[in-house]
């Protein structure tokens, strides 16, 4: 169970792990996530399922090395086992034919966006994908996205790939030239916040998939709570997708930084080991 | 009921029981004073996770067992949700046969070492004891004796494994591995079923592992009891969410005849007051899960926890006591309970409140939070509190707290743990559209059989009760096992 069958580095810090998890592969849908605990000492962390292969019984997760847990995952090799993988969790993305969909992914958020792009395309939508990251190395899955997108716009902060600029500029470009019926934004909280502000100007319904801190991930601890339209919601069971125009991203940004000091210290001592 | 009375009388009339009763005069028995539990010094224990109660010595247990007068009508049993034959196990202790005492416990109770520690005996068996009811004296320390016998057996290395019927090759499953499921699993295994327990988390034991702290219930104690179940043939599968990882329909196809849903308490409740989402405001579930399940206080483990200096725990239940005492152990300079009613109305066990007070926990009773404030990083640093007074009794029968106008004041806090209850876990009801649930989200069941609106699904514990005790959950598990056994017998006949 939970054996890593393949590892592919997209860049120095971003890796895709293909994990044997036949039951999850069979039952997962776009938008679902798993909780992973790498070893006995590990944290339980949520990771969106980026793809699955029912025949092979595998699921894909994409991890960016930012701290102890993600480093431990990135260091695993084919043949290694992840101690605990549980899921699929969260509500699946509601997929239907709406017309034209902008799918905006920022950094490692591009990974969870992929199954959603695929599903919207297969449901008969016109899908325009906007991928954004700091630089070329952090733009992942571009070819796969092209397979299921009518158009892919790449934006980088430094212009090393596609156009130089932010995700919001890519979104604006599309809105300026055609009618958009739905936007989906997945990425760092700041990116989703500004993507939501952009689409709100044009009253385009927008979904954001939130990546909050979780412990159990099954609706028990409340660590993942966010304010949506003034109400407290739990990302693990009510989400992870919400109406992006109603999410209090500033509060979410604060909450994401709750353990920042401990995380940095832990990562330093991990690297020094 | 008549059968039970006859059975109890027959047991009581056995020669060994008659003999031991005659050994000491009734009067002499009732003059003995109730034993005091041995406890670790409060100033030592509030800095580590050592178990607070250290159990009775053999001599203490023998003396306490002598206090039990072995009544003709043992009312104590009526107070026990799982119907332990209390006088029988106590008399086994009196004759010095501690292993047999443990076997008696296990006839009806899968987890005696757990119940001996966490049951509210003062509201159950001990409340119905002859000493309490008739003599107006302190009851026989049934809980301490239960723990004594169970611990004796655990430490002897000679665990008795209850006998199981010949396998009937019928598969049944429980969802969740807390006390309700463990009690259910033991009975189903005894009936001869092929029993599988599915657990969403990575550890078996549910609230016994993630919720109740080590200083009240050591994990090793729970693990020994789970091992007994394994030896009875019960299979445990972790990291598996029924309804998600596989559907009920998938499992039916695999041959499962019936399901016992005991998925427990779920979403933590908050008070819906301003500032509750600031950093440093947690649910007690999160705080306790980090420390108990994820070992966050141990630097070897990756999961972090905030060990605050000024900790306020909101609520007056056992979970609130667990949280505030945990905070103290993690080094808090002040750890306070903030509770809106008075000590008399407090739902926590008397023993937990006493232990907390001894350990230096401050109690701000008749106080209620109104708002939290934070520093520029979003970390909680202050709270507004209002004083309360007691008014007329409310629907719970307790006098309701009424705010005192103009009594608001501020407290400096850096960690707040909200422990005001939970809503049932929404995962299972969400994946079964035909399942009847109450407006609170609890599963509606037949009170006798624990059968839900879907015939092959039974339920019990907090997912039905919305928040109760370990022993009531275990009582549900036993009832559900009996109900399911009958249901399957009829189904197979057809």
XYZ file of C-alpha atoms in Angstrom:
767
model
C 0.000 0.000 0.000
C 1.005 3.602 -0.639
C 4.156 2.659 -2.526
C 5.699 5.419 -4.615
C 5.856 3.918 -8.102
C 7.332 6.911 -9.866
C 8.833 10.284 -9.099
C 9.290 13.020 -11.669
C 10.878 16.386 -10.900
C 9.210 19.261 -12.721
C 11.826 21.585 -11.340
C 14.389 21.554 -8.575
C 11.736 22.040 -5.917
C 8.600 20.576 -7.471
C 8.047 16.849 -7.849
C 5.221 14.608 -8.943
C 4.769 11.396 -6.985
C 2.759 8.558 -8.446
C 1.455 6.525 -5.544
C -0.191 3.148 -5.463
C -3.617 3.672 -3.897
C -6.098 1.634 -5.953
C -9.204 2.386 -3.906
C -8.612 6.119 -3.932
C -7.766 6.009 -7.652
C -11.158 4.431 -8.292
C -13.252 6.722 -6.110
C -11.611 10.124 -6.543
C -13.091 12.950 -8.611
C -11.738 16.331 -9.703
C -11.317 18.593 -6.688
C -10.734 15.833 -4.136
C -7.680 15.712 -1.886
C -5.862 13.175 0.261
C -4.257 13.491 3.688
C -0.719 12.173 3.742
C 1.568 11.326 6.666
C 4.974 10.435 5.342
C 6.405 8.634 8.367
C 5.792 7.988 12.054
C 6.986 11.493 12.983
C 5.240 13.239 10.110
C 2.457 15.777 10.048
C -0.854 15.042 8.389
C -0.935 17.320 5.351
C -3.599 17.771 2.678
C -2.591 17.387 -0.965
C -4.917 17.646 -3.915
C -5.114 14.622 -6.167
C -3.684 15.859 -9.463
C -4.630 12.779 -11.454
C -5.281 9.071 -11.231
C -4.951 5.889 -13.230
C -7.672 3.382 -12.362
C -6.077 0.499 -14.321
C -2.732 0.915 -12.617
C -4.365 1.814 -9.318
C -2.316 4.955 -8.848
C -2.894 8.570 -7.893
C -0.644 11.558 -8.600
C 0.276 14.192 -6.086
C 2.457 17.189 -6.765
C 4.594 18.584 -4.006
C 6.634 21.741 -3.760
C 9.472 21.618 -1.284
C 8.827 24.403 1.222
C 9.203 22.828 4.653
C 9.911 19.638 6.540
C 6.915 17.600 5.413
C 7.131 18.553 1.754
C 10.903 17.909 1.763
C 10.424 14.478 3.238
C 7.920 13.717 0.486
C 10.177 15.063 -2.258
C 13.036 12.925 -0.998
C 11.065 9.699 -1.427
C 12.089 7.513 -4.350
C 10.286 4.908 -6.397
C 9.847 1.859 -4.183
C 9.528 3.850 -0.950
C 6.311 3.780 1.015
C 4.277 6.635 2.418
C 3.058 5.555 5.851
C -0.481 6.924 5.596
C -2.583 8.067 2.660
C -6.288 8.599 3.229
C -9.032 9.894 1.001
C -10.520 10.996 -1.222
C -11.616 13.934 0.925
C -13.484 17.157 0.354
C -16.325 17.861 -2.026
C -15.693 17.162 -5.686
C -15.784 20.097 -8.094
C -19.236 20.663 -9.503
C -18.657 20.114 -13.214
C -21.211 21.146 -15.815
C -21.371 22.791 -19.191
C -21.430 26.526 -18.543
C -19.806 27.891 -21.698
C -16.397 29.500 -21.354
C -14.252 28.784 -18.328
C -11.053 30.541 -17.277
C -8.857 28.176 -15.279
C -6.164 30.140 -13.470
C -3.362 28.298 -11.713
C -0.528 29.815 -9.739
C 2.696 27.933 -8.940
C 2.113 24.560 -7.378
C -1.634 25.336 -7.529
C -1.379 24.377 -11.184
C -1.347 20.733 -10.101
C -4.794 20.613 -8.470
C -6.128 22.705 -11.354
C -5.265 20.041 -13.913
C -8.055 17.505 -13.165
C -10.547 20.386 -13.100
C -9.416 21.650 -16.503
C -9.716 18.115 -17.845
C -13.221 17.662 -16.389
C -14.554 21.019 -17.639
C -13.192 20.340 -21.098
C -14.736 16.871 -21.182
C -18.071 18.417 -20.117
C -18.006 20.441 -23.363
C -16.784 23.833 -22.144
C -14.416 26.197 -23.869
C -11.493 26.218 -21.441
C -8.867 28.944 -21.368
C -6.072 28.162 -18.966
C -3.893 30.849 -17.437
C -0.736 29.526 -15.797
C 1.333 31.846 -13.668
C 4.488 31.536 -11.606
C 7.596 33.426 -10.594
C 9.664 31.892 -13.385
C 9.788 29.282 -16.130
C 10.865 26.458 -13.789
C 7.740 26.778 -11.693
C 5.354 26.537 -14.649
C 4.363 22.880 -14.527
C 2.080 20.595 -16.550
C 1.961 23.035 -19.472
C 1.787 20.294 -22.107
C -0.861 18.314 -20.253
C -2.915 21.489 -19.835
C -2.737 22.181 -23.575
C -4.280 18.770 -24.199
C -7.493 19.828 -22.444
C -7.489 23.603 -22.996
C -8.622 25.597 -25.968
C -5.830 28.021 -25.157
C -3.059 28.266 -22.592
C -1.702 31.639 -21.518
C 1.543 31.554 -19.562
C 2.513 34.449 -17.299
C 5.790 34.717 -15.402
C 7.015 37.418 -13.041
C 10.354 37.594 -14.831
C 9.157 36.905 -18.358
C 11.260 33.740 -18.620
C 8.275 31.968 -20.172
C 5.155 33.292 -21.880
C 4.363 36.892 -21.060
C 5.865 38.946 -18.313
C 3.242 39.789 -15.730
C 0.825 38.512 -13.127
C -1.997 36.017 -13.349
C -4.513 38.848 -13.147
C -3.170 40.352 -16.360
C -3.724 37.039 -18.119
C -7.275 36.875 -16.800
C -7.980 40.487 -17.805
C -6.717 39.765 -21.296
C -9.275 37.010 -21.773
C -12.153 38.947 -20.225
C -11.389 41.920 -22.476
C -11.896 39.912 -25.631
C -14.660 37.417 -24.864
C -17.544 36.493 -22.596
C -16.467 34.346 -19.683
C -19.035 32.306 -17.719
C -16.936 30.891 -14.909
C -13.468 31.273 -13.445
C -11.572 28.786 -11.303
C -8.512 29.996 -9.406
C -6.089 27.747 -7.577
C -2.774 28.798 -6.155
C -1.258 30.682 -3.252
C -3.848 32.571 -1.183
C -2.549 35.943 -2.411
C -2.892 34.895 -6.028
C -6.456 33.678 -5.451
C -7.325 36.865 -3.624
C -6.280 39.041 -6.560
C -7.757 36.702 -9.149
C -11.059 36.972 -7.253
C -10.842 40.778 -7.097
C -10.264 40.845 -10.852
C -13.214 38.638 -11.796
C -15.470 40.407 -9.304
C -15.121 43.628 -11.299
C -16.822 41.805 -14.166
C -19.247 39.773 -12.050
C -17.843 36.490 -13.269
C -18.704 33.627 -10.889
C -15.411 32.352 -9.495
C -14.340 29.304 -7.560
C -11.238 29.106 -5.416
C -9.807 25.881 -4.015
C -8.412 26.645 -0.575
C -5.280 25.090 0.838
C -5.519 25.748 4.571
C -3.737 24.051 7.456
C -5.409 20.783 8.426
C -4.776 18.149 11.052
C -7.221 15.274 10.697
C -8.826 16.458 7.437
C -12.054 14.589 8.212
C -14.123 17.322 9.861
C -12.933 16.963 13.401
C -10.377 19.597 14.351
C -11.499 22.862 12.792
C -7.931 24.000 11.991
C -8.981 24.607 8.398
C -11.787 27.042 9.142
C -12.278 30.063 6.918
C -14.836 32.832 6.719
C -17.002 32.619 3.630
C -19.671 35.283 3.309
C -19.273 36.031 7.004
C -19.864 32.431 8.064
C -17.247 30.037 9.401
C -16.761 27.073 7.069
C -14.501 24.045 7.278
C -12.375 23.558 4.176
C -12.039 19.783 4.708
C -15.747 18.978 4.646
C -17.478 22.112 3.275
C -14.772 22.724 0.654
C -12.101 22.830 -0.552
C -13.845 24.937 -3.214
C -15.794 28.056 -2.344
C -17.216 31.114 -4.011
C -14.012 33.111 -4.301
C -15.869 36.419 -4.081
C -17.072 35.540 -0.589
C -13.864 34.125 0.888
C -12.082 36.298 3.449
C -8.599 35.839 1.978
C -6.940 38.257 4.401
C -8.045 36.169 7.348
C -6.979 33.014 5.529
C -3.522 34.514 4.882
C -3.135 35.258 8.578
C -4.221 31.773 9.558
C -1.812 30.168 7.088
C 1.047 31.938 8.850
C 0.068 30.571 12.281
C 3.072 28.302 12.618
C 5.463 30.182 10.338
C 8.128 30.688 12.994
C 8.051 27.050 14.089
C 7.977 25.901 10.466
C 11.064 27.923 9.552
C 12.968 26.716 12.624
C 11.959 23.120 12.039
C 13.014 23.332 8.393
C 16.387 24.807 9.328
C 17.113 22.043 11.789
C 15.860 19.474 9.272
C 18.274 20.799 6.643
C 21.140 20.758 9.137
C 20.564 17.114 10.036
C -35.270 -8.842 33.186
C -36.569 -11.779 35.202
C -33.931 -13.998 33.631
C -31.252 -11.545 34.618
C -32.459 -11.439 38.219
C -32.530 -15.230 38.367
C -29.067 -15.382 36.892
C -27.681 -12.881 39.351
C -29.286 -14.743 42.264
C -27.880 -18.057 41.089
C -24.442 -16.514 40.846
C -24.810 -14.969 44.272
C -25.857 -18.308 45.768
C -22.686 -20.059 44.663
C -20.712 -21.552 47.479
C -17.669 -19.312 47.199
C -19.835 -16.198 47.335
C -21.802 -17.398 50.379
C -18.556 -18.265 52.098
C -16.847 -14.927 51.510
C -19.983 -13.011 52.562
C -20.042 -14.857 55.862
C -16.406 -14.118 56.581
C -16.925 -10.550 57.724
C -20.023 -9.233 59.498
C -22.150 -6.771 57.557
C -21.812 -4.136 60.245
C -18.046 -4.461 60.197
C -17.989 -4.070 56.417
C -20.003 -0.871 56.496
C -17.788 0.718 59.125
C -14.753 0.654 56.854
C -13.877 3.906 55.135
C -13.675 4.289 51.374
C -10.188 3.955 49.958
C -8.371 7.045 48.651
C -6.931 6.817 45.143
C -3.160 7.167 45.031
C -2.226 10.212 43.003
C 0.994 11.736 41.747
C 1.782 15.031 43.492
C 0.051 17.911 41.660
C 3.218 19.982 41.373
C 5.068 17.115 39.767
C 2.331 15.832 37.503
C 1.366 19.214 36.062
C 4.724 19.339 34.278
C 4.650 16.002 32.472
C 2.251 13.446 31.027
C 2.526 10.862 33.811
C -0.822 9.313 34.727
C -2.418 11.289 37.576
C -4.109 8.353 39.297
C -1.664 5.592 40.018
C -4.178 2.922 40.981
C -4.794 0.972 44.167
C -2.286 -1.340 45.831
C -3.248 -4.968 46.422
C -3.914 -4.233 50.102
C -6.072 -1.237 49.310
C -8.068 -3.225 46.774
C -8.631 -6.105 49.189
C -9.861 -3.715 51.892
C -12.133 -1.813 49.530
C -13.584 -5.072 48.196
C -14.543 -5.965 51.746
C -16.747 -2.877 51.924
C -19.089 -4.300 49.292
C -21.868 -6.081 51.188
C -22.877 -8.206 48.162
C -26.510 -7.036 48.272
C -29.401 -9.356 47.440
C -30.573 -6.710 45.010
C -27.394 -5.241 43.467
C -28.736 -1.849 42.396
C -25.240 -0.810 41.252
C -25.652 -2.979 38.137
C -28.670 -0.930 37.037
C -26.391 2.102 36.950
C -23.947 0.466 34.532
C -24.644 1.048 30.823
C -22.980 -2.267 29.943
C -24.399 -4.233 32.893
C -21.206 -5.457 34.547
C -21.854 -8.069 37.257
C -20.351 -5.731 39.815
C -20.699 -7.699 43.096
C -19.281 -10.796 41.437
C -16.103 -9.109 40.247
C -15.655 -7.324 43.578
C -16.047 -10.564 45.527
C -13.477 -12.179 43.208
C -11.121 -9.418 44.296
C -11.991 -10.050 47.945
C -10.988 -13.712 47.634
C -7.763 -12.585 45.975
C -8.552 -14.040 42.558
C -7.799 -10.893 40.580
C -7.551 -12.580 37.189
C -11.043 -14.027 37.597
C -12.267 -10.589 38.599
C -10.932 -9.301 35.268
C -12.687 -12.121 33.401
C -15.980 -11.161 35.036
C -15.502 -7.591 33.837
C -14.818 -8.804 30.322
C -18.012 -10.833 30.193
C -19.817 -7.578 29.440
C -17.156 -4.891 29.132
C -14.569 -4.930 26.366
C -12.516 -2.110 27.846
C -12.402 -2.437 31.642
C -9.025 -0.734 32.023
C -10.406 2.227 30.070
C -13.755 2.404 31.857
C -12.104 2.034 35.247
C -10.341 5.286 34.413
C -12.756 7.461 32.484
C -16.296 6.391 33.428
C -18.312 8.860 35.518
C -18.962 6.206 38.174
C -20.271 8.835 40.560
C -23.241 9.286 38.217
C -23.651 5.594 37.349
C -22.864 2.464 39.380
C -21.614 4.296 42.448
C -24.696 6.538 42.461
C -26.819 3.367 42.725
C -24.642 1.699 45.377
C -26.270 0.541 48.618
C -23.940 2.874 50.529
C -25.103 5.893 48.548
C -28.785 5.020 48.486
C -29.395 3.522 51.914
C -26.489 4.290 54.226
C -25.823 7.815 52.942
C -22.143 6.989 53.022
C -19.468 7.113 50.379
C -20.101 4.349 47.822
C -17.876 1.368 47.257
C -15.092 2.537 44.916
C -16.351 0.384 42.058
C -14.408 2.328 39.433
C -11.101 2.055 41.288
C -11.664 -1.670 41.763
C -12.521 -2.139 38.097
C -9.297 -0.432 37.144
C -7.380 -2.476 39.709
C -8.565 -5.818 38.315
C -8.092 -4.767 34.697
C -4.592 -3.388 35.343
C -3.662 -6.472 37.330
C -4.563 -8.608 34.345
C -2.742 -6.329 31.867
C 0.389 -6.401 33.994
C 0.210 -10.151 34.612
C 0.759 -10.858 30.940
C -2.026 -13.446 31.221
C -4.770 -11.693 29.321
C -7.903 -13.782 29.145
C -9.356 -13.729 25.668
C -13.143 -14.060 25.700
C -14.403 -17.210 23.986
C -15.800 -16.778 20.505
C -18.406 -18.915 18.738
C -17.416 -20.978 15.741
C -17.078 -18.719 12.690
C -20.289 -18.213 10.740
C -18.353 -16.636 7.843
C -20.656 -13.641 7.747
C -18.873 -10.312 7.255
C -19.844 -7.235 9.240
C -18.147 -3.844 9.498
C -17.879 -0.945 11.896
C -17.100 2.583 10.806
C -14.880 4.304 13.316
C -12.777 2.591 15.977
C -13.764 4.411 19.149
C -15.367 2.908 22.246
C -18.767 2.199 20.606
C -17.137 0.207 17.810
C -14.773 -1.671 20.092
C -17.661 -2.814 22.305
C -19.677 -3.758 19.216
C -16.736 -5.618 17.692
C -16.168 -7.723 20.816
C -19.796 -8.868 20.908
C -19.946 -9.547 17.173
C -16.725 -11.576 17.359
C -18.207 -13.564 20.264
C -21.258 -14.327 18.099
C -18.908 -15.760 15.468
C -18.937 -13.014 12.834
C -16.056 -12.024 10.574
C -15.545 -8.510 11.973
C -13.755 -5.594 10.280
C -13.349 -2.162 11.861
C -12.615 0.692 9.443
C -10.902 3.794 10.829
C -10.342 7.115 9.038
C -7.317 8.144 11.102
C -3.986 6.354 11.302
C -4.549 5.100 14.866
C -7.124 2.738 16.339
C -9.112 3.918 19.335
C -10.917 7.087 18.242
C -11.420 9.547 21.073
C -9.466 7.284 23.425
C -6.383 8.156 21.355
C -6.896 11.604 19.867
C -9.001 13.069 22.649
C -8.315 11.803 26.143
C -4.800 12.801 27.241
C -2.067 10.450 28.329
C -2.212 11.723 31.932
C -5.766 10.430 32.233
C -5.653 7.402 29.942
C -2.258 6.119 28.766
C -2.227 4.890 25.161
C -0.581 1.627 26.174
C -3.651 0.786 28.277
C -5.855 1.249 25.220
C -3.504 -0.725 22.981
C -3.579 -3.774 25.234
C -7.363 -3.830 25.041
C -7.269 -3.464 21.244
C -4.778 -6.330 21.063
C -7.301 -8.556 22.873
C -9.832 -7.780 20.171
C -7.295 -8.670 17.490
C -6.785 -12.001 19.187
C -10.531 -12.549 19.069
C -10.220 -12.223 15.284
C -11.278 -8.598 14.808
C -9.582 -6.971 11.814
C -8.669 -3.283 11.897
C -8.157 -1.208 8.761
C -6.807 2.325 9.241
C -6.840 5.189 6.719
C -10.131 4.014 5.299
C -13.206 6.206 5.092
C -16.309 4.215 4.332
C -18.410 6.192 1.895
C -15.264 7.779 0.453
C -12.415 5.321 -0.012
C -15.071 2.772 -0.915
C -18.835 3.164 -0.915
C -21.276 1.213 1.224
C -22.415 -0.376 -2.031
C -18.846 -1.548 -2.796
C -18.645 -3.153 0.628
C -22.062 -4.800 0.271
C -20.790 -6.309 -2.986
C -17.775 -7.601 -1.085
C -20.157 -9.523 1.148
C -20.630 -7.261 4.157
C -24.014 -8.074 5.674
C -24.438 -5.037 7.909
C -22.657 -1.904 9.155
C -22.299 -0.217 12.492
C -21.717 3.503 12.054
C -19.897 4.950 15.044
C -18.068 7.776 13.368
C -18.193 9.953 16.427
C -18.297 13.595 17.175
C -17.224 15.780 14.345
C -17.152 19.454 13.692
C -16.155 21.520 16.671
C -18.631 24.199 17.691
C -17.562 27.783 18.060
C -19.495 30.580 19.737
C -19.755 32.789 16.684
C -18.298 35.838 18.438
C -15.897 38.362 16.854
C -12.249 37.344 16.574
C -12.736 33.601 16.886
C -10.669 32.915 13.779
C -7.566 34.743 14.991
C -4.342 32.753 15.248
C -4.078 31.122 18.636
C -7.798 30.386 18.925
C -8.336 26.639 18.600
C -11.034 24.103 19.109
C -10.259 21.693 21.916
C -10.399 18.942 19.288
C -7.556 20.533 17.354
C -5.455 21.278 20.413
C -5.866 17.793 21.890
C -5.427 16.045 18.539
C -2.145 17.845 17.955
C -0.839 16.840 21.368
C -2.357 13.369 21.773
C -2.566 11.913 18.282
C 0.269 13.806 16.591
C 2.656 14.017 19.589
C 3.144 17.708 18.883
C 4.697 18.416 22.282
C 7.525 15.994 21.504
C 10.202 17.789 19.431
C 10.961 14.574 17.538
C 7.585 14.874 15.824
C 6.920 17.322 12.988
C 3.463 18.567 14.018
C 3.705 21.887 15.888
C 1.553 23.128 18.744
C 1.343 26.551 20.332
C 2.353 26.367 23.943
C 0.891 29.601 25.208
C 1.814 31.560 28.319
C -1.704 32.814 29.043
C -4.201 30.183 28.096
C -7.977 30.448 28.387
C -10.157 27.412 27.840
C -13.803 28.136 27.170
C -16.221 25.540 28.554
C -16.814 23.338 31.575
C -16.875 19.777 30.267
C -14.364 16.958 30.565
C -12.790 17.994 27.267
C -12.289 21.518 28.581
C -10.556 20.060 31.653
C -8.362 17.879 29.419
C -7.402 20.903 27.327
C -6.651 23.256 30.213
C -4.591 20.649 32.048
C -2.705 19.862 28.834
C -1.928 23.572 28.400
C -0.565 23.679 31.941
C 1.650 20.709 31.191
C 2.961 22.402 28.053
C 4.223 25.230 30.242
C 1.435 27.817 30.462
C 1.971 30.356 33.237
C -1.733 30.889 33.660
C -4.252 28.371 32.450
C -7.829 29.281 33.078
C -11.240 27.794 32.637
C -13.830 30.321 31.557
C -17.285 28.875 32.153
C -20.590 30.683 31.925
C -22.359 28.857 34.748
C -21.193 28.026 38.282
C -19.242 25.074 39.606
C -22.487 23.289 40.521
C -23.646 23.175 36.916
C -20.288 22.146 35.511
C -20.656 19.008 33.357
C -17.080 17.800 33.941
C -16.518 14.953 36.345
C -15.951 16.020 39.942
C -12.624 14.192 39.950
C -11.368 16.071 36.885
C -12.320 19.422 38.381
C -10.605 18.503 41.651
C -7.462 17.388 39.839
C -7.452 20.549 37.742
C -7.754 22.771 40.812
C -4.938 20.910 42.565
C -2.742 21.418 39.509
C -3.128 25.175 39.642
C -5.843 25.725 37.063
C -7.798 28.942 37.674
C -11.550 28.792 37.357
C -13.391 31.860 36.145
C -16.893 30.538 36.586
C -19.912 32.707 35.738
C -17.835 34.375 33.036
C -18.467 34.388 29.313
C -16.275 35.511 26.376
C -17.645 38.280 24.173
C -14.828 39.082 21.768
C -11.186 38.362 20.939
C -8.547 40.852 19.818
C -5.266 40.284 18.006
C -1.884 41.885 17.391
C -0.721 43.060 13.959
C 0.171 39.469 12.994
C -3.326 38.236 13.699
C -2.324 36.436 16.899
C -4.889 36.677 19.679
C -3.648 38.869 22.564
C -6.691 39.924 24.538
C -10.276 38.951 25.158
C -13.366 40.701 26.442
C -15.246 38.780 29.112
C -18.626 39.406 30.696
C -19.691 38.305 34.159
C -22.826 36.244 34.507
C -25.337 35.366 37.197
C -27.668 32.403 37.492
C -31.289 32.860 36.480
C -34.179 30.438 36.053
C -33.559 26.781 35.097
C -33.394 26.237 31.317
C -34.353 23.253 29.148
C -31.346 21.281 30.488
C -32.700 21.721 34.016
C -29.662 23.756 34.972
C -29.994 27.358 36.073
C -29.357 29.479 33.033
C -26.575 32.043 32.935
C -27.718 35.643 32.565
C -25.247 38.415 31.589
C -24.609 41.172 34.104
C -24.794 44.463 32.222
C -21.725 46.645 32.549
C -19.545 43.887 34.003
C -17.343 43.500 30.933
C -13.598 43.376 31.442
C -10.463 42.385 29.530
C -8.038 39.523 29.963
C -4.622 39.105 28.347
C -4.442 35.792 26.513
C -2.177 34.361 23.840
C -3.987 31.049 23.399
C -7.703 30.366 23.543
C -9.150 26.879 23.362
C -12.848 26.724 22.611
C -14.467 23.657 24.117
C -18.197 24.225 23.871
C -19.219 20.984 22.182
C -19.215 19.368 18.772
C -21.650 18.599 15.995
C -21.841 15.058 14.640
C -19.337 14.069 11.974
C -20.932 14.995 8.633
C -18.959 12.578 6.428
C -21.210 9.511 6.678
C -24.654 11.161 6.577
C -23.424 13.179 3.561
C -22.852 10.043 1.496
C -26.104 8.241 2.324
C -29.060 10.176 1.002
C -31.661 7.745 2.418
C -30.304 7.950 5.936
C -32.640 9.729 8.336
C -30.858 12.311 10.445
C -32.127 14.774 13.042
C -31.952 18.532 12.581
C -28.676 18.423 14.531
C -27.202 15.922 12.068
C -27.288 12.940 14.399
C -28.355 9.604 12.922
C -31.862 8.574 13.969
C -32.015 4.984 15.240
C -34.386 2.610 16.987
C -33.529 2.940 20.676
C -33.550 -0.809 21.322
C -31.819 -2.205 18.230
C -29.837 0.889 17.149
C -31.028 0.228 13.583
C -31.168 3.285 11.319
C -33.657 4.063 8.549
C -31.492 1.922 6.235
C -32.037 -1.671 7.404
C -28.428 -2.897 7.186
C -27.018 0.198 8.845
C -26.908 0.490 12.632
C -25.386 3.379 14.548
C -24.306 4.401 18.013
C -22.106 6.627 20.115
C -21.699 10.348 19.499
C -22.975 10.178 15.907
C -26.346 9.245 17.483
C -26.088 11.035 20.828
C -24.300 14.160 19.658
C -21.815 14.066 22.528
C -21.745 11.631 25.419
C -19.405 9.437 27.410
C -17.191 6.477 26.579
C -19.408 4.089 28.493
C -22.690 5.243 26.938
C -21.082 4.753 23.531
C -20.051 1.262 24.581
C -23.590 0.544 25.761
C -24.811 1.579 22.291
C -22.246 -0.721 20.711
C -23.499 -3.683 22.698
C -27.137 -2.920 21.892
C -26.301 -2.527 18.209
C -24.474 -5.865 18.223
C -27.545 -7.598 19.660
C -29.813 -5.786 17.204
C -27.592 -6.565 14.236
C -27.207 -10.205 15.238
C -30.966 -10.587 15.196
C -31.301 -8.676 11.922
C -28.730 -10.864 10.174
C -30.235 -14.065 11.570
C -33.585 -13.122 10.016
C -31.984 -11.968 6.770
C -29.986 -15.189 6.376
C -33.094 -17.315 7.108
C -34.928 -15.779 4.154
